[in-house]
Short mmCIF file of C-alpha atoms in Angstrom, two decimals:
data_model
loop_
_atom_site.label_atom_id
_atom_site.label_comp_id
_atom_site.label_asym_id
_atom_site.label_seq_id
_atom_site.Cartn_x
_atom_site.Cartn_y
_atom_site.Cartn_z
CA MET A 723 -3.71 -76.40 -20.75
CA LYS A 724 -4.66 -73.06 -19.31
CA LYS A 725 -5.54 -72.42 -15.70
CA SER A 726 -8.73 -70.52 -14.85
CA LEU A 727 -8.12 -67.34 -12.84
CA GLY A 728 -11.73 -66.28 -12.48
CA LYS A 729 -13.63 -63.11 -13.34
CA GLY A 730 -11.01 -60.49 -12.41
CA THR A 731 -9.61 -57.61 -14.44
CA HIS A 732 -6.48 -59.61 -15.21
CA ALA A 733 -5.61 -57.68 -18.36
CA MET A 734 -2.39 -56.04 -19.46
CA PRO A 735 -1.02 -53.62 -20.33
CA THR A 736 -3.03 -50.63 -19.19
CA PRO A 737 -2.14 -46.94 -19.38
CA VAL A 738 -1.30 -44.69 -16.43
CA TRP A 739 -3.11 -41.42 -17.04
CA LEU A 740 -3.85 -38.58 -14.68
CA VAL A 741 -7.27 -37.08 -15.27
CA GLY A 742 -7.32 -33.30 -14.74
CA THR A 743 -10.50 -31.49 -13.66
CA TYR A 744 -11.74 -28.39 -11.86
CA ASP A 745 -14.01 -29.13 -8.93
CA SER A 746 -17.13 -27.13 -7.98
CA GLU A 747 -14.97 -24.55 -6.21
CA GLY A 748 -12.63 -24.20 -9.16
CA LYS A 749 -9.79 -26.08 -7.50
CA PRO A 750 -7.73 -28.13 -9.97
CA ASN A 751 -7.65 -31.82 -9.20
CA LEU A 752 -6.03 -34.99 -10.52
CA ALA A 753 -7.13 -38.63 -10.49
CA THR A 754 -4.97 -41.42 -11.78
CA VAL A 755 -6.66 -44.08 -13.87
CA ALA A 756 -5.58 -47.36 -15.40
CA TRP A 757 -9.12 -48.07 -16.59
CA GLY A 758 -9.18 -46.22 -19.91
CA GLY A 759 -7.91 -46.12 -23.45
CA VAL A 760 -8.45 -44.80 -26.93
CA CYS A 761 -11.93 -45.66 -28.21
CA CYS A 762 -12.40 -43.96 -31.59
CA SER A 763 -10.31 -42.47 -34.40
CA ASP A 764 -12.93 -40.02 -35.69
CA PRO A 765 -13.95 -38.17 -33.66
CA ALA A 766 -10.63 -38.85 -31.93
CA SER A 767 -11.79 -39.99 -28.50
CA VAL A 768 -10.56 -41.53 -25.30
CA THR A 769 -12.18 -43.11 -22.27
CA VAL A 770 -11.53 -42.97 -18.57
CA SER A 771 -13.54 -44.88 -15.97
CA LEU A 772 -14.15 -43.53 -12.49
CA ARG A 773 -16.12 -44.66 -9.46
CA LYS A 774 -18.99 -42.39 -8.44
CA SER A 775 -17.28 -41.77 -5.11
CA ARG A 776 -14.32 -40.06 -6.75
CA HIS A 777 -14.11 -36.28 -6.43
CA SER A 778 -13.38 -36.08 -10.17
CA TYR A 779 -16.66 -37.79 -11.03
CA ASP A 780 -18.85 -34.77 -10.24
CA ALA A 781 -16.26 -32.43 -11.71
CA ILE A 782 -16.38 -34.08 -15.13
CA LEU A 783 -20.18 -34.11 -15.17
CA LYS A 784 -20.44 -30.44 -14.17
CA ARG A 785 -17.69 -29.04 -16.38
CA ARG A 786 -18.28 -31.46 -19.26
CA ALA A 787 -14.51 -31.60 -19.68
CA PHE A 788 -11.33 -33.28 -18.52
CA THR A 789 -7.71 -33.62 -19.53
CA ILE A 790 -5.56 -36.71 -19.79
CA ASN A 791 -2.02 -36.14 -18.60
CA VAL A 792 0.63 -38.70 -19.53
CA PRO A 793 3.36 -38.81 -16.87
CA SER A 794 6.94 -39.73 -17.60
CA GLN A 795 8.49 -42.49 -15.50
CA ALA A 796 10.06 -39.84 -13.27
CA PHE A 797 6.57 -38.92 -12.02
CA VAL A 798 5.65 -42.40 -10.80
CA ARG A 799 5.26 -41.22 -7.18
CA ALA A 800 2.92 -38.41 -8.20
CA ALA A 801 0.94 -40.80 -10.40
CA ASP A 802 0.50 -43.37 -7.66
CA TYR A 803 -0.29 -40.72 -5.06
CA ALA A 804 -2.97 -39.11 -7.26
CA GLY A 805 -4.67 -42.51 -7.51
CA MET A 806 -4.88 -42.89 -3.72
CA ALA A 807 -5.52 -39.46 -2.20
CA SER A 808 -8.82 -37.59 -2.66
CA GLY A 809 -9.12 -34.06 -3.99
CA ARG A 810 -11.71 -33.46 -1.27
CA ASP A 811 -8.99 -33.58 1.37
CA ALA A 812 -5.83 -32.60 -0.44
CA ASP A 813 -4.52 -30.22 -3.08
CA LYS A 814 -2.89 -32.95 -5.14
CA PHE A 815 -1.18 -30.55 -7.53
CA ALA A 816 0.53 -28.84 -4.59
CA VAL A 817 1.45 -32.02 -2.74
CA ALA A 818 2.91 -33.58 -5.90
CA GLY A 819 4.72 -30.38 -6.84
CA LEU A 820 2.84 -30.04 -10.11
CA THR A 821 1.57 -26.93 -11.89
CA ALA A 822 -2.02 -26.66 -13.16
CA VAL A 823 -2.36 -24.85 -16.49
CA ARG A 824 -5.84 -23.71 -17.50
CA SER A 825 -6.80 -25.18 -20.87
CA GLU A 826 -7.96 -22.59 -23.37
CA LEU A 827 -10.10 -25.18 -25.14
CA VAL A 828 -11.92 -27.05 -22.39
CA ASP A 829 -12.89 -26.26 -18.81
CA ALA A 830 -10.15 -28.32 -17.18
CA PRO A 831 -6.51 -27.95 -16.16
CA TYR A 832 -3.51 -29.85 -17.50
CA VAL A 833 -0.17 -30.66 -15.91
CA ALA A 834 2.64 -28.35 -17.03
CA GLU A 835 5.39 -30.78 -16.06
CA PHE A 836 4.07 -33.81 -17.98
CA PRO A 837 5.35 -34.23 -21.54
CA LEU A 838 2.04 -35.10 -23.21
CA VAL A 839 -1.46 -33.85 -22.42
CA ILE A 840 -4.84 -34.37 -24.07
CA GLU A 841 -7.70 -31.89 -23.75
CA CYS A 842 -11.17 -33.48 -23.91
CA ARG A 843 -14.76 -32.37 -23.92
CA LEU A 844 -17.24 -34.86 -22.51
CA LEU A 845 -18.95 -36.74 -25.30
CA GLN A 846 -20.77 -39.61 -23.59
CA VAL A 847 -21.30 -41.08 -20.14
CA VAL A 848 -21.67 -44.86 -20.02
CA GLU A 849 -22.86 -46.56 -16.84
CA ILE A 850 -21.32 -50.02 -16.51
CA GLY A 851 -21.23 -51.03 -12.86
CA VAL A 852 -19.12 -49.69 -10.01
CA HIS A 853 -17.30 -47.65 -12.65
CA THR A 854 -18.77 -45.05 -14.96
CA GLN A 855 -17.03 -44.61 -18.27
CA PHE A 856 -16.51 -41.08 -19.56
CA ILE A 857 -15.88 -40.75 -23.27
CA GLY A 858 -14.01 -37.59 -24.16
CA GLU A 859 -13.57 -36.09 -27.59
CA ILE A 860 -9.99 -34.97 -28.08
CA MET A 861 -10.00 -31.23 -28.78
CA ASP A 862 -6.22 -30.96 -28.86
CA VAL A 863 -3.06 -32.82 -27.93
CA LYS A 864 -0.13 -30.85 -26.60
CA ALA A 865 3.44 -32.01 -26.11
CA ASP A 866 6.74 -30.57 -24.97
CA GLU A 867 9.00 -29.77 -27.93
CA GLU A 868 11.72 -31.97 -26.43
CA VAL A 869 9.67 -35.15 -26.80
CA LEU A 870 8.85 -34.66 -30.48
CA ASP A 871 10.66 -36.67 -33.13
CA GLU A 872 11.85 -35.32 -36.49
CA ASN A 873 8.32 -35.69 -37.86
CA GLY A 874 6.79 -33.65 -35.05
CA ILE A 875 5.27 -36.76 -33.45
CA ALA A 876 5.47 -37.57 -29.75
CA ASP A 877 8.27 -40.12 -29.43
CA PRO A 878 7.55 -42.74 -26.75
CA ALA A 879 11.29 -43.13 -26.14
CA LYS A 880 11.32 -39.47 -25.06
CA VAL A 881 7.91 -39.33 -23.37
CA LEU A 882 8.84 -42.44 -21.35
CA PRO A 883 5.24 -43.24 -20.35
CA LEU A 884 4.44 -45.54 -17.49
CA VAL A 885 2.83 -48.89 -18.29
CA TYR A 886 0.69 -50.59 -15.65
CA SER A 887 -0.30 -54.16 -15.02
CA PRO A 888 -3.35 -54.57 -12.78
CA THR A 889 -2.53 -58.25 -12.29
CA ASN A 890 0.34 -57.52 -9.91
CA ARG A 891 -0.33 -53.79 -9.37
CA THR A 892 3.03 -52.78 -10.79
CA TYR A 893 4.28 -49.84 -12.84
CA TYR A 894 6.71 -50.58 -15.65
CA GLY A 895 8.67 -48.46 -18.06
CA LEU A 896 8.47 -48.86 -21.81
CA GLY A 897 10.72 -51.61 -23.19
CA GLU A 898 12.63 -52.00 -26.41
CA VAL A 899 11.16 -51.58 -29.87
CA VAL A 900 9.77 -54.96 -30.99
CA GLY A 901 8.48 -53.95 -34.42
CA LYS A 902 6.72 -51.35 -36.54
CA GLY A 903 2.95 -51.40 -36.84
CA PHE A 904 1.44 -52.09 -40.27
CA GLU A 905 4.88 -53.32 -41.36
CA ILE A 906 6.23 -56.31 -39.46
CA GLY A 907 3.06 -58.31 -40.11
CA LYS A 908 3.31 -57.87 -43.87
CA GLN A 909 5.57 -60.90 -43.91
CA LEU A 910 2.43 -62.98 -43.37
CA MET A 911 0.28 -61.24 -46.00
CA LYS A 912 -0.31 -63.28 -49.15
CA MET B 128 5.56 -24.13 -23.49
CA LYS B 129 3.75 -26.99 -25.15
CA LYS B 130 3.24 -27.40 -28.85
CA SER B 131 -0.23 -28.15 -30.23
CA LEU B 132 -0.44 -31.41 -32.19
CA GLY B 133 -4.12 -31.20 -33.12
CA LYS B 134 -7.04 -33.54 -32.63
CA GLY B 135 -5.35 -36.90 -33.23
CA THR B 136 -5.30 -40.02 -31.09
CA HIS B 137 -1.82 -39.18 -29.81
CA ALA B 138 -2.14 -41.19 -26.64
CA MET B 139 0.14 -43.78 -25.10
CA PRO B 140 0.50 -46.50 -24.10
CA THR B 141 -2.21 -48.69 -25.60
CA PRO B 142 -2.64 -52.46 -25.37
CA VAL B 143 -2.17 -54.94 -28.22
CA TRP B 144 -5.03 -57.38 -27.96
CA LEU B 145 -6.33 -59.89 -30.48
CA VAL B 146 -10.11 -60.15 -30.44
CA GLY B 147 -11.33 -63.70 -31.05
CA THR B 148 -14.72 -64.37 -32.66
CA TYR B 149 -16.67 -66.92 -34.70
CA ASP B 150 -18.09 -65.54 -37.92
CA SER B 151 -21.51 -66.41 -39.36
CA GLU B 152 -20.11 -69.62 -40.84
CA GLY B 153 -18.48 -70.65 -37.60
CA LYS B 154 -14.97 -69.86 -38.78
CA PRO B 155 -12.72 -68.58 -35.99
CA ASN B 156 -11.30 -65.12 -36.62
CA LEU B 157 -8.93 -62.65 -35.00
CA ALA B 158 -8.75 -58.86 -35.12
CA THR B 159 -5.99 -56.90 -33.44
CA VAL B 160 -7.00 -53.79 -31.55
CA ALA B 161 -5.12 -51.01 -29.81
CA TRP B 162 -8.35 -49.11 -29.12
CA GLY B 163 -9.50 -50.78 -25.92
CA GLY B 164 -8.90 -51.20 -22.22
CA VAL B 165 -10.34 -52.18 -18.89
CA CYS B 166 -13.48 -50.17 -18.11
CA CYS B 167 -14.99 -51.51 -14.88
CA SER B 168 -13.94 -53.56 -11.84
CA ASP B 169 -17.39 -54.98 -11.01
CA PRO B 170 -18.67 -56.42 -13.22
CA ALA B 171 -15.08 -56.92 -14.41
CA SER B 172 -15.29 -55.56 -17.95
CA VAL B 173 -13.15 -54.60 -20.89
CA THR B 174 -13.69 -52.64 -24.08
CA VAL B 175 -12.58 -53.08 -27.66
CA SER B 176 -13.44 -50.68 -30.49
CA LEU B 177 -13.95 -51.84 -34.06
CA ARG B 178 -14.95 -50.19 -37.33
CA LYS B 179 -18.25 -51.40 -38.79
CA SER B 180 -16.36 -52.64 -41.85
CA ARG B 181 -14.41 -55.19 -39.82
CA HIS B 182 -15.44 -58.82 -40.21
CA SER B 183 -15.38 -59.17 -36.41
CA TYR B 184 -17.99 -56.44 -36.00
CA ASP B 185 -20.92 -58.58 -37.17
CA ALA B 186 -19.50 -61.60 -35.41
CA ILE B 187 -19.57 -59.93 -32.00
CA LEU B 188 -23.10 -58.64 -32.52
CA LYS B 189 -24.42 -62.04 -33.62
CA ARG B 190 -22.65 -64.22 -31.09
CA ARG B 191 -22.81 -61.65 -28.28
CA ALA B 192 -19.33 -62.77 -27.30
CA PHE B 193 -15.63 -62.28 -27.92
CA THR B 194 -12.30 -63.14 -26.37
CA ILE B 195 -9.29 -60.95 -25.73
CA ASN B 196 -6.02 -62.69 -26.40
CA VAL B 197 -2.83 -61.15 -25.04
CA PRO B 198 0.14 -62.02 -27.25
CA SER B 199 3.67 -62.33 -25.98
CA GLN B 200 6.34 -60.30 -27.75
CA ALA B 201 7.25 -63.37 -29.78
CA PHE B 202 3.88 -63.10 -31.57
CA VAL B 203 4.36 -59.55 -32.82
CA ARG B 204 4.16 -60.63 -36.48
CA ALA B 205 0.89 -62.47 -35.90
CA ALA B 206 -0.49 -59.50 -33.96
CA ASP B 207 0.37 -57.00 -36.66
CA TYR B 208 -0.87 -59.30 -39.41
CA ALA B 209 -4.23 -59.87 -37.69
CA GLY B 210 -4.72 -56.11 -37.60
CA MET B 211 -4.23 -55.74 -41.35
CA ALA B 212 -5.76 -58.81 -43.05
CA SER B 213 -9.51 -59.46 -43.13
CA GLY B 214 -11.15 -62.65 -41.95
CA ARG B 215 -13.38 -62.42 -45.03
CA ASP B 216 -10.42 -63.30 -47.23
CA ALA B 217 -8.07 -65.22 -44.99
CA ASP B 218 -8.02 -67.82 -42.26
CA LYS B 219 -5.90 -65.75 -39.93
CA PHE B 220 -5.46 -68.53 -37.36
CA ALA B 221 -4.02 -70.78 -40.07
CA VAL B 222 -1.81 -68.13 -41.67
CA ALA B 223 -0.40 -67.07 -38.31
CA GLY B 224 0.07 -70.66 -37.18
CA LEU B 225 -2.27 -70.28 -34.23
CA THR B 226 -4.77 -72.73 -32.73
CA ALA B 227 -8.38 -71.79 -32.03
CA VAL B 228 -9.79 -73.27 -28.84
CA ARG B 229 -13.56 -73.17 -28.36
CA SER B 230 -14.45 -71.38 -25.13
CA GLU B 231 -16.77 -73.35 -22.88
CA LEU B 232 -18.16 -70.16 -21.39
CA VAL B 233 -18.82 -67.86 -24.35
CA ASP B 234 -19.47 -68.38 -28.06
CA ALA B 235 -15.98 -67.40 -29.20
CA PRO B 236 -12.57 -68.99 -29.69
CA TYR B 237 -9.35 -68.16 -27.88
CA VAL B 238 -5.73 -68.54 -28.93
CA ALA B 239 -4.05 -71.62 -27.46
CA GLU B 240 -0.54 -70.26 -27.96
CA PHE B 241 -1.03 -66.94 -26.17
CA PRO B 242 -0.22 -66.88 -22.44
CA LEU B 243 -3.26 -64.91 -21.25
CA VAL B 244 -6.82 -64.94 -22.59
CA ILE B 245 -10.04 -63.28 -21.43
CA GLU B 246 -13.49 -64.65 -22.25
CA CYS B 247 -16.21 -62.02 -22.58
CA ARG B 248 -19.93 -61.88 -23.11
CA LEU B 249 -21.19 -58.74 -24.81
CA LEU B 250 -22.58 -56.31 -22.24
CA GLN B 251 -23.06 -53.03 -24.14
CA VAL B 252 -22.54 -51.55 -27.58
CA VAL B 253 -21.58 -47.88 -27.66
CA GLU B 254 -21.69 -45.95 -30.94
CA ILE B 255 -19.06 -43.23 -30.96
CA GLY B 256 -18.10 -42.39 -34.54
CA VAL B 257 -16.15 -44.44 -37.08
CA HIS B 258 -15.53 -46.90 -34.27
CA THR B 259 -18.10 -48.81 -32.27
CA GLN B 260 -17.13 -49.75 -28.75
CA PHE B 261 -18.00 -53.20 -27.47
CA ILE B 262 -18.06 -53.61 -23.71
CA GLY B 263 -17.51 -57.18 -22.63
CA GLU B 264 -18.11 -58.66 -19.22
CA ILE B 265 -15.22 -60.89 -18.24
CA MET B 266 -16.59 -64.39 -17.64
CA ASP B 267 -13.16 -65.91 -17.01
CA VAL B 268 -9.46 -65.23 -17.43
CA LYS B 269 -7.20 -68.12 -18.34
CA ALA B 270 -3.41 -68.22 -18.28
CA ASP B 271 -0.66 -70.69 -18.96
CA GLU B 272 0.74 -72.12 -15.72
CA GLU B 273 4.23 -71.01 -16.75
CA VAL B 274 3.32 -67.31 -16.59
CA LEU B 275 1.84 -67.40 -13.08
CA ASP B 276 3.81 -66.06 -10.14
CA GLU B 277 3.98 -67.65 -6.68
CA ASN B 278 0.61 -66.08 -5.84
CA GLY B 279 -1.08 -67.56 -8.89
CA ILE B 280 -1.23 -64.16 -10.62
CA ALA B 281 -0.23 -63.57 -14.24
CA ASP B 282 3.29 -62.10 -14.06
CA PRO B 283 3.89 -59.45 -16.76
CA ALA B 284 7.60 -60.35 -16.81
CA LYS B 285 6.55 -63.83 -17.95
CA VAL B 286 3.58 -62.89 -20.14
CA LEU B 287 5.79 -60.31 -21.91
CA PRO B 288 2.85 -58.39 -23.41
CA LEU B 289 3.30 -56.00 -26.30
CA VAL B 290 2.80 -52.30 -25.67
CA TYR B 291 1.77 -50.05 -28.53
CA SER B 292 2.13 -46.37 -29.23
CA PRO B 293 -0.25 -45.02 -31.89
CA THR B 294 1.82 -41.83 -32.15
CA ASN B 295 4.59 -43.55 -34.09
CA ARG B 296 2.82 -46.85 -34.82
CA THR B 297 5.40 -48.89 -32.96
CA TYR B 298 5.29 -52.03 -30.82
CA TYR B 299 7.38 -52.08 -27.66
CA GLY B 300 8.12 -54.66 -25.04
CA LEU B 301 7.52 -54.13 -21.35
CA GLY B 302 10.34 -52.26 -19.59
CA GLU B 303 11.77 -52.44 -16.10
CA VAL B 304 9.74 -52.24 -12.91
CA VAL B 305 9.41 -48.58 -11.92
CA GLY B 306 7.37 -49.01 -8.76
CA LYS B 307 4.54 -50.81 -7.00
CA GLY B 308 1.01 -49.50 -7.25
CA PHE B 309 -0.66 -48.26 -4.05
CA GLU B 310 2.79 -48.22 -2.44
CA ILE B 311 5.32 -45.91 -4.04
CA GLY B 312 2.94 -42.95 -3.84
CA LYS B 313 2.47 -43.34 -0.08
CA GLN B 314 5.59 -41.22 0.40
CA LEU B 315 3.44 -38.22 -0.57
CA MET B 316 0.46 -39.07 1.67
CA LYS B 317 0.17 -36.87 4.75
#
């Protein structure tokens, strides 16, 4: 017998991604989101949701671009900070000790120190409610050489991404390998 | 210096959610998705993306409803299986040894054995490319009593959700607590 918890966003897990943008004055900014995910394989696309009050909201609409920056566990303070402070008042890159690199593909900066970054051009804007969802087409993914496995793929055990649970507002690391996709379930195929 | 990996969906982490639907004959079905996430706080809403070829695609459009079922690690085989088999050919609930419970709020079934389930009514349909994104308004969240913490909130350490990385197609468990949201970053606030 399950207990009703009401209409909240009691889902898990969610990502911890820092959205990189240039504001109207060209200042690089970051906004941490847990509301987002991959949404399409072709064109390869991702979503991030932002409130209209966020400084990054206007930036994405004006520049038609954003980056998704995947922090390692070691950057948990920067990630949490960038979700609380506003780019109107603070230079979040400077405060967090991060370096903004200008993307050559889209009009947005990415974080030099993070192991995995995704450069997106704005594809669609979806109004939902207090959050607006931005759908970005992935123009390129870039990763530090050190986090690539022998196949040239970003290895989660080296990226060490943060995992968030909105239920208890807590950041987790990645756990142990539980199984391989499109493999472990074959045991149940007839 | 970062290495370019191209336009793939090399993001992480993603959720592992089983989408519950009734098909046109009223048979309960499940489809596992990693393309999805929370998209809005009010109305509390989530997204799942499906290819048009999936049996669940028509089901969601016809019933205007779906559930999101969060499996514990122990259900990794069922989760992987439900992402490979088609509900046209198989009774996935039966094969995976799962029980379909009829939601009283939306026209979709949820999984009795999973610790956390989310009942959604279809809010928007967003065409992106090979995937269609379904935005669902959360009508209720239900959890097993055993996974609730002392505040009545679903505790990730008890739910033990799967975490997926599409880069290497691997399921992970949840790792250690790295920090508290809206807390650990305060050290950087001026």
